[in-house]
PDB file of C-alpha atoms and ligand atoms in Angstrom:
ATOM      1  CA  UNK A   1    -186.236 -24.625 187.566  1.00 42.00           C
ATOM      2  CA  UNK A   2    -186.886 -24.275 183.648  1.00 47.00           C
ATOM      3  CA  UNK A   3    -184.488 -25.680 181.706  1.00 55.00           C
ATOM      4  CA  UNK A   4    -185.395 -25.454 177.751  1.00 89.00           C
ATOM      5  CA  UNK A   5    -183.654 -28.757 176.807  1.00 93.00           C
ATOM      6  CA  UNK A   6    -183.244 -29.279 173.584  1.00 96.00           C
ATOM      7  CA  UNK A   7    -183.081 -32.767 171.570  1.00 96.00           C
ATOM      8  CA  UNK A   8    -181.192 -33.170 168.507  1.00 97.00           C
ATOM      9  CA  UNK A   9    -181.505 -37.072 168.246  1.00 94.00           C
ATOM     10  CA  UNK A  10    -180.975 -40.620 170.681  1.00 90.00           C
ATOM     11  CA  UNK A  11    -178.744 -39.438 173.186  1.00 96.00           C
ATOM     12  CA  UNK A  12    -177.491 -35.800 172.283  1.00 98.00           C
ATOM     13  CA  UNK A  13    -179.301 -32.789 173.915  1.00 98.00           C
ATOM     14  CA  UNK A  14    -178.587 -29.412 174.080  1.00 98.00           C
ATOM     15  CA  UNK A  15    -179.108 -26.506 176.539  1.00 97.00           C
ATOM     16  CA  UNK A  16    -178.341 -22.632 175.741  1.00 97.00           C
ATOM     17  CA  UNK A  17    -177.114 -20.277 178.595  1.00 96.00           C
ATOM     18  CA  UNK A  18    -178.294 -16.976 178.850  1.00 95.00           C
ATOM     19  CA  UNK A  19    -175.176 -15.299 178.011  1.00 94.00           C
ATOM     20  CA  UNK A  20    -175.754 -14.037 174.847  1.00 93.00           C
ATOM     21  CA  UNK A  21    -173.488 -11.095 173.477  1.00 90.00           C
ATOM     22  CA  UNK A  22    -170.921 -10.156 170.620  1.00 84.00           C
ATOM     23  CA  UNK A  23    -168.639 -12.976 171.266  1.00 86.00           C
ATOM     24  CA  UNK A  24    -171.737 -15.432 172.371  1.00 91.00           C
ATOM     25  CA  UNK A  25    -173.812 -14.635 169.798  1.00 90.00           C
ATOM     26  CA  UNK A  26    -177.744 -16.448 171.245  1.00 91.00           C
ATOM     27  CA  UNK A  27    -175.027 -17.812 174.096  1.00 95.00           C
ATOM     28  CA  UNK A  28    -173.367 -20.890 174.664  1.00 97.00           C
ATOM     29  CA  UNK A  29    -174.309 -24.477 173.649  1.00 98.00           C
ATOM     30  CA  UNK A  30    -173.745 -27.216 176.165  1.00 98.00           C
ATOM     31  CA  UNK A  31    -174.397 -30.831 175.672  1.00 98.00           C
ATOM     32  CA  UNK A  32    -175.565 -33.887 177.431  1.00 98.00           C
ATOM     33  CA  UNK A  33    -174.303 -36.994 175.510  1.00 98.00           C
ATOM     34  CA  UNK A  34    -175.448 -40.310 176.691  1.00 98.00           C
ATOM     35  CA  UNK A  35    -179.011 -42.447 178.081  1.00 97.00           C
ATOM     36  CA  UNK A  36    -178.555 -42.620 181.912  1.00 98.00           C
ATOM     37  CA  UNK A  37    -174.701 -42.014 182.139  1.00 98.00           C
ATOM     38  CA  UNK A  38    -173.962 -38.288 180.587  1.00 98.00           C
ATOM     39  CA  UNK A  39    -171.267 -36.753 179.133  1.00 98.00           C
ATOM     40  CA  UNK A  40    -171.467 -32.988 179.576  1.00 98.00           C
ATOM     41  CA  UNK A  41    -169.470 -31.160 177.127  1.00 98.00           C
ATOM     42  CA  UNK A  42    -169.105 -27.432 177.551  1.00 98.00           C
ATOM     43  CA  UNK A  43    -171.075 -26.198 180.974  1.00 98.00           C
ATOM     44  CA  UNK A  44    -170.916 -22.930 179.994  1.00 98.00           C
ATOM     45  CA  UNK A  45    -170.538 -19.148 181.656  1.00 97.00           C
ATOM     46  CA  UNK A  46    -170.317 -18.728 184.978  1.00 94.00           C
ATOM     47  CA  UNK A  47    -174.074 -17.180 185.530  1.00 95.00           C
ATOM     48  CA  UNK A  48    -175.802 -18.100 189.279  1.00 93.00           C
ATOM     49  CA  UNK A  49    -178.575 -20.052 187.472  1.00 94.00           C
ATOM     50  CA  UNK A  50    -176.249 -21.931 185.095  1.00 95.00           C
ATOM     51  CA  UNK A  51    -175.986 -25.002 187.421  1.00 96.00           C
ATOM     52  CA  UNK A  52    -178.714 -25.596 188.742  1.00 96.00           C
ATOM     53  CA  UNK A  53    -180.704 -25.343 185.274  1.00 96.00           C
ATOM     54  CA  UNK A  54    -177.611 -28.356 183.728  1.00 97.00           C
ATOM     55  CA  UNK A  55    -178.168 -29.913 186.708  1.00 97.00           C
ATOM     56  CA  UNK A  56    -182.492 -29.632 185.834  1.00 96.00           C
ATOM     57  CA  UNK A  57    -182.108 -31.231 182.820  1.00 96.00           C
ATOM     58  CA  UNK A  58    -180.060 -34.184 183.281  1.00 97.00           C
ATOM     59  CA  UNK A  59    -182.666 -34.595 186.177  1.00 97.00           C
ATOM     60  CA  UNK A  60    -185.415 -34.408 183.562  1.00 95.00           C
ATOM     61  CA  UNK A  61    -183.422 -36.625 181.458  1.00 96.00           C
ATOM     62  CA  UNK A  62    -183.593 -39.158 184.560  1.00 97.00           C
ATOM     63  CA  UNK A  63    -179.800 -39.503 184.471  1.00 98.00           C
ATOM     64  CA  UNK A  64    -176.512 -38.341 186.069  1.00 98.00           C
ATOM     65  CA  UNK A  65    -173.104 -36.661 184.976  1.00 98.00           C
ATOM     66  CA  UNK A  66    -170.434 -39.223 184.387  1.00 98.00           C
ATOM     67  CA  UNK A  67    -167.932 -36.548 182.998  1.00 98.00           C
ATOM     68  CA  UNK A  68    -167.392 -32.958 182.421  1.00 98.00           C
ATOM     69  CA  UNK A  69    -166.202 -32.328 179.070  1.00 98.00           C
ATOM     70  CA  UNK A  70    -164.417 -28.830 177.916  1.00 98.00           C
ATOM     71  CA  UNK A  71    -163.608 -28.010 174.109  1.00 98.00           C
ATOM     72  CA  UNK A  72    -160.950 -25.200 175.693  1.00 98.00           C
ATOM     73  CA  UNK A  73    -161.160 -23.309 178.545  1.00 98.00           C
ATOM     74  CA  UNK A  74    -162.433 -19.888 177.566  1.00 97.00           C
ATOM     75  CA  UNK A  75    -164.864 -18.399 180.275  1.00 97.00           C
ATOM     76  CA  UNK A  76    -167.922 -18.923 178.534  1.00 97.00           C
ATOM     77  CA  UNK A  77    -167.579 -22.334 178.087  1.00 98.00           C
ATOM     78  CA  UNK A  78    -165.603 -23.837 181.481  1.00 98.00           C
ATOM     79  CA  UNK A  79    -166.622 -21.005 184.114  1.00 98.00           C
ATOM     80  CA  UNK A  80    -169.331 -23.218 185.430  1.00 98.00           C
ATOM     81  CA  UNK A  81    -167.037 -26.106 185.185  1.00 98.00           C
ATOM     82  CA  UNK A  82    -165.482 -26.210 189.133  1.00 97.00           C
ATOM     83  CA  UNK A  83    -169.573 -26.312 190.027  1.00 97.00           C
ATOM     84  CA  UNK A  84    -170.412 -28.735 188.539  1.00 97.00           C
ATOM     85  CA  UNK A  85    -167.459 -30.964 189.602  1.00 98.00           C
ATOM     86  CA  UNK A  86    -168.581 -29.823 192.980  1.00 97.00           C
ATOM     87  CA  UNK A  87    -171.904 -31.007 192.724  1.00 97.00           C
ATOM     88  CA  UNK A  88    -171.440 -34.050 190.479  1.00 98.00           C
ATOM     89  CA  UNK A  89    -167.969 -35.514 191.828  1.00 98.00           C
ATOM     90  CA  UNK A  90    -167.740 -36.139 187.383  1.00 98.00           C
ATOM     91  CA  UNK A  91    -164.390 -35.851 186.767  1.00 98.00           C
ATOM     92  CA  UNK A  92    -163.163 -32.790 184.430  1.00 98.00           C
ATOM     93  CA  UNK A  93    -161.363 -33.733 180.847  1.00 98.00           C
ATOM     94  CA  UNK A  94    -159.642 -31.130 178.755  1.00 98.00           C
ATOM     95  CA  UNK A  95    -156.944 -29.959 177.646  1.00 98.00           C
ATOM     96  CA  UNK A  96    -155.088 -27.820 179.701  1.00 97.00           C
ATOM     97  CA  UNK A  97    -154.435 -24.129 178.611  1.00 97.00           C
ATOM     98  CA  UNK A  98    -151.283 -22.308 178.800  1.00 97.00           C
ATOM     99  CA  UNK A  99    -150.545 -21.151 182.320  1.00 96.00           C
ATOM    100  CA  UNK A 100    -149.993 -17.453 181.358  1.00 96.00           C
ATOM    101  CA  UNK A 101    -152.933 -17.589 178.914  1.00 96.00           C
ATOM    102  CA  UNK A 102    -155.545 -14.697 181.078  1.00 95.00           C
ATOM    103  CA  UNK A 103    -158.991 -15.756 178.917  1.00 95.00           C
ATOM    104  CA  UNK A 104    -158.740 -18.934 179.844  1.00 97.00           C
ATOM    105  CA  UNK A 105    -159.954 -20.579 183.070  1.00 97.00           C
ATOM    106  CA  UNK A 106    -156.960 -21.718 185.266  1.00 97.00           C
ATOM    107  CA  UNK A 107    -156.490 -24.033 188.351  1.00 96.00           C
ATOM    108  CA  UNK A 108    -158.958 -26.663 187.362  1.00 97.00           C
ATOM    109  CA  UNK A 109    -158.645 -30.330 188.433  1.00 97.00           C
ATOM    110  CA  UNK A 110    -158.512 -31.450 185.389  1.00 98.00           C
ATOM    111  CA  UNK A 111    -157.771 -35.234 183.465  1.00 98.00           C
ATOM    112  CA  UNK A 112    -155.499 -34.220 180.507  1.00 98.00           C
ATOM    113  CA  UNK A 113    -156.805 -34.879 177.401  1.00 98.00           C
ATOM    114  CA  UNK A 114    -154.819 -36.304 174.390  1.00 98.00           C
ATOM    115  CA  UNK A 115    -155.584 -36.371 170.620  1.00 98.00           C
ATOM    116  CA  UNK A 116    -157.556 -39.719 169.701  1.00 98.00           C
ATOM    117  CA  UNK A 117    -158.953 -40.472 173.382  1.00 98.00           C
ATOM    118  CA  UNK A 118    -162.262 -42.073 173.735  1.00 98.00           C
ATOM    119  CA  UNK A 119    -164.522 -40.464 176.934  1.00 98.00           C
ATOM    120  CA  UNK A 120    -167.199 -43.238 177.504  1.00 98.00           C
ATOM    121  CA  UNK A 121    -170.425 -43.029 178.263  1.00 98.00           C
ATOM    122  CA  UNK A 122    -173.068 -45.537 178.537  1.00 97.00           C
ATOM    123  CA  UNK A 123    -174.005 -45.275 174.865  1.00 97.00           C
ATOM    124  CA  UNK A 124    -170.491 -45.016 173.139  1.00 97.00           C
ATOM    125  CA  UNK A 125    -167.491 -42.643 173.546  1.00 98.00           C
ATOM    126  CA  UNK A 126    -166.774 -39.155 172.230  1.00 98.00           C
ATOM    127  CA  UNK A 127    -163.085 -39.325 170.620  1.00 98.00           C
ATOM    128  CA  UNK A 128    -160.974 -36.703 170.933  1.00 98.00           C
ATOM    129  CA  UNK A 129    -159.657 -34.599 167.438  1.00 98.00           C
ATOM    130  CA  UNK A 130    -157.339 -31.921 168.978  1.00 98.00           C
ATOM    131  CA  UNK A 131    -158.077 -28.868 166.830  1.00 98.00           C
ATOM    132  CA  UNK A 132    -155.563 -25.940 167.852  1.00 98.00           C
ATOM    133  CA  UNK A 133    -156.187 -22.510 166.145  1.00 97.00           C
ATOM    134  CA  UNK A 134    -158.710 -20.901 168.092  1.00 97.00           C
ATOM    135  CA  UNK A 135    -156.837 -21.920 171.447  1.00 97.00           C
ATOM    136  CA  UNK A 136    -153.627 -24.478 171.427  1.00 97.00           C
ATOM    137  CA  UNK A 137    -155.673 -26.653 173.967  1.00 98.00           C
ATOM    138  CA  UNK A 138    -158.688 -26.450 171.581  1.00 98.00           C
ATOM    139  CA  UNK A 139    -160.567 -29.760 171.050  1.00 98.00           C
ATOM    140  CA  UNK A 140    -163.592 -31.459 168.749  1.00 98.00           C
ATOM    141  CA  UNK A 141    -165.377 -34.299 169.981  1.00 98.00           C
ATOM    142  CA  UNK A 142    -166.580 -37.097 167.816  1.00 98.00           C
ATOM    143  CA  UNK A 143    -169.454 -38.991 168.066  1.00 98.00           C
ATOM    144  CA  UNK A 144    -169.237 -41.837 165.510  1.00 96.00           C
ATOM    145  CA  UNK A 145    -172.640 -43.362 165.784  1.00 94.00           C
ATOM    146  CA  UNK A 146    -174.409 -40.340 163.978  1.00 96.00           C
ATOM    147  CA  UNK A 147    -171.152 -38.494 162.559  1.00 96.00           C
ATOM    148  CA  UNK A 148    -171.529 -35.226 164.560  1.00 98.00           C
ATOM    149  CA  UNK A 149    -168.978 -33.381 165.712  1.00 98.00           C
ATOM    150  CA  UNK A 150    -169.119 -31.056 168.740  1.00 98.00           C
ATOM    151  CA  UNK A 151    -166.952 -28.140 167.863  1.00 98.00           C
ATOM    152  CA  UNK A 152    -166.976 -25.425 170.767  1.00 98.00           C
ATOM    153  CA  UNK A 153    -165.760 -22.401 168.851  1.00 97.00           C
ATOM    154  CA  UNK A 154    -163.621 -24.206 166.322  1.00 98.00           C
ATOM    155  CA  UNK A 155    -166.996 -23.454 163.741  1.00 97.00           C
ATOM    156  CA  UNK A 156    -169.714 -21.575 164.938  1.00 96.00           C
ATOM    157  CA  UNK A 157    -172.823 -20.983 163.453  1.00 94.00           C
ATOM    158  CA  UNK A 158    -173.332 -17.779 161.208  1.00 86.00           C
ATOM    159  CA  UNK A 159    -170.094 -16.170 161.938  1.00 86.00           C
ATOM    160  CA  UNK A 160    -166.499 -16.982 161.899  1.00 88.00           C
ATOM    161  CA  UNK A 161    -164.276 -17.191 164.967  1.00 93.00           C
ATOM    162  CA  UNK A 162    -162.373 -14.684 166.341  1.00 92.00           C
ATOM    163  CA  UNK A 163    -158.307 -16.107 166.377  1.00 95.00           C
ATOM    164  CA  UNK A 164    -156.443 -14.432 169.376  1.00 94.00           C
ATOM    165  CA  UNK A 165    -152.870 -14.373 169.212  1.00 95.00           C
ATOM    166  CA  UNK A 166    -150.431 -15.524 170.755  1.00 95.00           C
ATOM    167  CA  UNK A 167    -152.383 -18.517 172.340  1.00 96.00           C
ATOM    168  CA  UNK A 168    -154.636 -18.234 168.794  1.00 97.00           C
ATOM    169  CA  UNK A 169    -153.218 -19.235 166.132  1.00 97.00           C
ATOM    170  CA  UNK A 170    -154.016 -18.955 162.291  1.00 97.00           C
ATOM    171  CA  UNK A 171    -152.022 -21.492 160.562  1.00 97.00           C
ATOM    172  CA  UNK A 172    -152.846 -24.186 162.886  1.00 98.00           C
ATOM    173  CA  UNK A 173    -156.443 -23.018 163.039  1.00 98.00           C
ATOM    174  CA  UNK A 174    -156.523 -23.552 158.742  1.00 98.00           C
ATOM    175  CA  UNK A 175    -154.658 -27.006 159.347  1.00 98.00           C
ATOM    176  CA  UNK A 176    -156.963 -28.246 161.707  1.00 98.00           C
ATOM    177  CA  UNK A 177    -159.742 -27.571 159.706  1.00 98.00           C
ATOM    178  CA  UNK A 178    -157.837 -28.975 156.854  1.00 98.00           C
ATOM    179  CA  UNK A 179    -157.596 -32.259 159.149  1.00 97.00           C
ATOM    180  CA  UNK A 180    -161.731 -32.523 159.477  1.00 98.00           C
ATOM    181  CA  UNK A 181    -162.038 -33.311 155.375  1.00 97.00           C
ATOM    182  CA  UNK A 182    -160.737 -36.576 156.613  1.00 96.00           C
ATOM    183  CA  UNK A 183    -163.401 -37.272 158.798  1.00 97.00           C
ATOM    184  CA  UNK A 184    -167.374 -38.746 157.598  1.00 96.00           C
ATOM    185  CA  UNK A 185    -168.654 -35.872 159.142  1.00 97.00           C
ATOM    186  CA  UNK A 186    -172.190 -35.688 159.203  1.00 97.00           C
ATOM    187  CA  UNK A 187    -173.024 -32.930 161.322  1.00 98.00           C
ATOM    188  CA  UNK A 188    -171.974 -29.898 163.701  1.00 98.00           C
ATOM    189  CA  UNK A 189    -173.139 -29.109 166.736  1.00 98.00           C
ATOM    190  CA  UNK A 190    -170.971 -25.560 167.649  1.00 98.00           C
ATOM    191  CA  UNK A 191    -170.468 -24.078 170.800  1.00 98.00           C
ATOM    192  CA  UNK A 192    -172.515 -21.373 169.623  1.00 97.00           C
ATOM    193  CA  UNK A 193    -175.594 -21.488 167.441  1.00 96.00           C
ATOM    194  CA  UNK A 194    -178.176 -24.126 165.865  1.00 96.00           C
ATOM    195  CA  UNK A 195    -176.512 -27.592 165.019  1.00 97.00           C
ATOM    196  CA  UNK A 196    -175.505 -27.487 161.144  1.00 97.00           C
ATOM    197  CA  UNK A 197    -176.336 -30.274 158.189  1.00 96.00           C
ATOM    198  CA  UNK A 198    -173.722 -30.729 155.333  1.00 95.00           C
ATOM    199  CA  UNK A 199    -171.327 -30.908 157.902  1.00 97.00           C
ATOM    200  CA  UNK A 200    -168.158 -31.318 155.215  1.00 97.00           C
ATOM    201  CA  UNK A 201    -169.460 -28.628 152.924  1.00 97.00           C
ATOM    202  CA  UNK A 202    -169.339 -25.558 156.091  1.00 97.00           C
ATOM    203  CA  UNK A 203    -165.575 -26.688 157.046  1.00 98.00           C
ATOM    204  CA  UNK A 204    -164.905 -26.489 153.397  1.00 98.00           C
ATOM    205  CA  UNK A 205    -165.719 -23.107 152.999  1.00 97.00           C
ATOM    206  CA  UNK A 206    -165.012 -22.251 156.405  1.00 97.00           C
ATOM    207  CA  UNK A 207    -161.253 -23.018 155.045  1.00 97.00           C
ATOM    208  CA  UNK A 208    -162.092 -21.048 151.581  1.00 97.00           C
ATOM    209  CA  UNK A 209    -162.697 -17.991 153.427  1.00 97.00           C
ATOM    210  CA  UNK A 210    -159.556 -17.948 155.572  1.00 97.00           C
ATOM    211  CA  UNK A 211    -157.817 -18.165 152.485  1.00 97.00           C
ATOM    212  CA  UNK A 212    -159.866 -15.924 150.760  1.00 97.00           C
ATOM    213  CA  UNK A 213    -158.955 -13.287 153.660  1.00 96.00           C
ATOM    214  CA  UNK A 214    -155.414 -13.900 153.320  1.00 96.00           C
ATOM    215  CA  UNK A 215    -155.446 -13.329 149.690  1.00 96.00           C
ATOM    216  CA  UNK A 216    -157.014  -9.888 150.921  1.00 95.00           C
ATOM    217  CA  UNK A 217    -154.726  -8.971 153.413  1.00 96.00           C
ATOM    218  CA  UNK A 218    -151.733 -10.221 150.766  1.00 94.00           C
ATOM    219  CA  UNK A 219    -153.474  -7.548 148.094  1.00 93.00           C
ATOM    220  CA  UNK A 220    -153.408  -4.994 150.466  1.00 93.00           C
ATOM    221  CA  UNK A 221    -149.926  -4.903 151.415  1.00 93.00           C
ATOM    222  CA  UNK A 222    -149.092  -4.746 147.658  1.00 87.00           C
ATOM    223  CA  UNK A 223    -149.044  -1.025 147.567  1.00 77.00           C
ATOM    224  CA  UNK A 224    -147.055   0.086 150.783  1.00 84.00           C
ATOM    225  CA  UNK A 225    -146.155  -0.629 154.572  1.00 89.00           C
ATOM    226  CA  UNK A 226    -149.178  -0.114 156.769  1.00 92.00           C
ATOM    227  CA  UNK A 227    -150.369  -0.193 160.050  1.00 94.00           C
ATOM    228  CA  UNK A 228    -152.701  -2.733 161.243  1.00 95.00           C
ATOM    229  CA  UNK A 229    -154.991  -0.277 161.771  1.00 94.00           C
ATOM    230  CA  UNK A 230    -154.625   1.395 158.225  1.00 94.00           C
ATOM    231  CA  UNK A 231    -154.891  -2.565 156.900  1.00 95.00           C
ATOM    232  CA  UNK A 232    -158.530  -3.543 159.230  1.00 96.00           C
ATOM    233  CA  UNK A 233    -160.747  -1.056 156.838  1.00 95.00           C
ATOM    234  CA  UNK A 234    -159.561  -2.527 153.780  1.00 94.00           C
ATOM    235  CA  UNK A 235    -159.613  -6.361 154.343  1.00 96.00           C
ATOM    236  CA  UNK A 236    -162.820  -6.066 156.555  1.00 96.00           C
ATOM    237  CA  UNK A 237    -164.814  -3.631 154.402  1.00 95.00           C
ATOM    238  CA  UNK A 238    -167.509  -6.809 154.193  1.00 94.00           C
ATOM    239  CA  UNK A 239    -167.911  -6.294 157.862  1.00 94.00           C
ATOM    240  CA  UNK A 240    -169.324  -4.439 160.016  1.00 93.00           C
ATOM    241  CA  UNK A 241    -167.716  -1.403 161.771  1.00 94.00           C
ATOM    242  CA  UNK A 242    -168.727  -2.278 165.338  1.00 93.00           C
ATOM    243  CA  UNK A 243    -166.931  -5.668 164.541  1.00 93.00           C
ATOM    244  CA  UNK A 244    -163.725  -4.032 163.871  1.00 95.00           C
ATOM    245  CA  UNK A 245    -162.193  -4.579 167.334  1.00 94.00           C
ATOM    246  CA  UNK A 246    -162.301  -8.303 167.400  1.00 93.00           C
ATOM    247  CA  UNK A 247    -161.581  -8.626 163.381  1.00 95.00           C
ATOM    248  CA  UNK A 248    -158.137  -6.753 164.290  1.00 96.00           C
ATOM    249  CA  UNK A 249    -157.328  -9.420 166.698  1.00 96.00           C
ATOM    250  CA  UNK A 250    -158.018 -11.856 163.365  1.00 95.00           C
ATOM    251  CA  UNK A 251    -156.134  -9.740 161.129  1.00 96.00           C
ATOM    252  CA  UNK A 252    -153.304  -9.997 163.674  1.00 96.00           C
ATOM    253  CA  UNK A 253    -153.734 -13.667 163.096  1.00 97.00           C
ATOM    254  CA  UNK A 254    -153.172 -13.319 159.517  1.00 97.00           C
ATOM    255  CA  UNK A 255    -150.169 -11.006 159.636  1.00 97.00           C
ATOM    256  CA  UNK A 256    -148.539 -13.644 161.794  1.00 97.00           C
ATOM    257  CA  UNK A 257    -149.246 -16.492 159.413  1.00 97.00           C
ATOM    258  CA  UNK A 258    -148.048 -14.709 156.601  1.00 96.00           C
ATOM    259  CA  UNK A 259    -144.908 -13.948 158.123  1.00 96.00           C
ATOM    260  CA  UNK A 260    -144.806 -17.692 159.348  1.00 96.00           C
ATOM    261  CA  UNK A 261    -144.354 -18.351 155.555  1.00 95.00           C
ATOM    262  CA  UNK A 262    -141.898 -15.836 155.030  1.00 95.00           C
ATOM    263  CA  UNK A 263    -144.544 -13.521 152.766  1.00 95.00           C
ATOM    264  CA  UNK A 264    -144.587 -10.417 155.126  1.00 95.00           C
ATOM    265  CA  UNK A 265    -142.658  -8.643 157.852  1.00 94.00           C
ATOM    266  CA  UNK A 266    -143.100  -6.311 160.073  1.00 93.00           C
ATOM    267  CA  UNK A 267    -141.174  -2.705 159.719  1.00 92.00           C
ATOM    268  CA  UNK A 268    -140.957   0.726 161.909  1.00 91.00           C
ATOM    269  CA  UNK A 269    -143.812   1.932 159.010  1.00 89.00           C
ATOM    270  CA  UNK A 270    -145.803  -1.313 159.370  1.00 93.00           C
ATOM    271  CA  UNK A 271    -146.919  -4.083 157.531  1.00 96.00           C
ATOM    272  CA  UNK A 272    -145.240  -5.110 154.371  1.00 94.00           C
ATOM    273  CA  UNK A 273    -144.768  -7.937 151.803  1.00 94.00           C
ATOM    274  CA  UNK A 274    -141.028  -9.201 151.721  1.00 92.00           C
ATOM    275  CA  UNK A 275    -139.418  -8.965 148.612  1.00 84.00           C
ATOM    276  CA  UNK A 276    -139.739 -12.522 147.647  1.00 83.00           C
ATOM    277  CA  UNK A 277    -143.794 -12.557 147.916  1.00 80.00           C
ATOM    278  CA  UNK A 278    -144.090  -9.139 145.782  1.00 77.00           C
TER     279      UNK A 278
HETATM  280 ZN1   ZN B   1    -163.440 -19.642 172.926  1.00 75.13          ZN
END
């Protein structure tokens, strides 16, 4: 079975599923961390080949799972979890999501995962950096010896992620991205998309342009109530129309933070600035 592995330096490989699409993009990113004992991080969609093509590379690799890893559990990235576990006997570490939350994968035997755990491996540990925003149960893993970080769909490449409230959130999202400066990040390796250099420099504007949108949506309002969907146009004329959908769920996202700080409310005509932030 072909499986298209991917090296990105001593013990971190990569393998895309074929599950590309508009919330995908080329499809999702898993990772094999480790020599003989491998951390898998992210085993991706729940596709009938999915498996067995993992399970062809650490093969190829001449090794075996020693844990299942998940950023979050969004279908794309933990469908092909339970499979695994089935076939492995690895034991499954994440976070686990919010029962009621539908997008995420529930009912997994899972080990709960806290902030600043180490998973071993035979060549180190991955430490855990909770990052909440995209998901509450969202984590990054750490992998000191070469400063990458393996950030599911906390930063993707080429895009930014979509933030789905109520188990999305936008202020936590912008302080856990905040919380990565602190880090000697050297490199990303996303859930979706190449691995990217200059590691510090991305989350740093990553963080500039969720302000920068918020500024937007703040100008906006200035003039009158509106509707979310009289708002999306106006702070998303940089993107594209077929786009729209998911940036609503973003600009939802935004709304909510701003009321967090007490800048906007919603009224019966929509959307407005309180008094105090005009
Ligand atoms: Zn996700």
């Amino acid at each position: 079975m072909s499986h298209e592995l991917q090296n990105l330096g001593a013990d971190i490989h990569t393998l895309r599923a074929n599950n590309p699409g508009l919330m995908t993009g080329a499809g999702t990113q898993s990772y094999l961390i480790g020599h003989r004992q491998l951390l898998l991080v992210d085993p991706g969609p729940d596709l009938p080949e999915q498996s067995g093509r993992l399970l062809a590379a650490v093969d190829a690799l001449q090794a075996q799972v020693c844990g299942i890893v998940l950023t979050h559990l969004h279908r794309d990235h933990a469908a092909a979890a339970a499979q695994l576990q089935a076939q492995t006997h690895a034991p499954i570490y994440a976070m686990p999501a919010h029962p009621e939350d539908g997008l995420q994968v529930q009912g997994l035997d899972i080990r709960r995962l806290q902030d600043g755990d180490d998973i071993a491996c035979d060549r180190g540990s991955l430490r855990v950096i909770h990052t909440p925003g995209h998901v509450d149960n969202h984590c990054c893993f750490w992998w000191p010896s070469s400063g990458d970080l393996l950030t599911g769909d906390h930063l993707i490449t080429g895009s930014t992620v979509v933030i789905i409230p109520p188990y999305g959130h936008m202020g936590r999202y912008m302080q856990s991205l905040q919380r990565l400066l602190d880090l000697p990040l050297r490199r990303l390796l996303p859930g979706h998309g190449a691995a990217m250099s200059e590691a510090l420099a991305i989350v740093a504007a990553t963080l500039r342009h969720r302000r920068d949108r918020e500024a937007k949506v703040r100008a906006a309002l200035q003039q009158q109530a509106q509707e979310l969907t009289a708002l999306l146009p106006r702070v998303y004329d940089d993107v594209a129309v077929h786009l729209h959908p998911i940036a609503a769920l973003s600009l939802q996202a935004h709304l909510i933070h701003l009321q967090e700080q007490g800048q906007a409310c919603a009224t019966a005509s929509g959307w407005r600035l309180t008094a105090s932030s005009r």
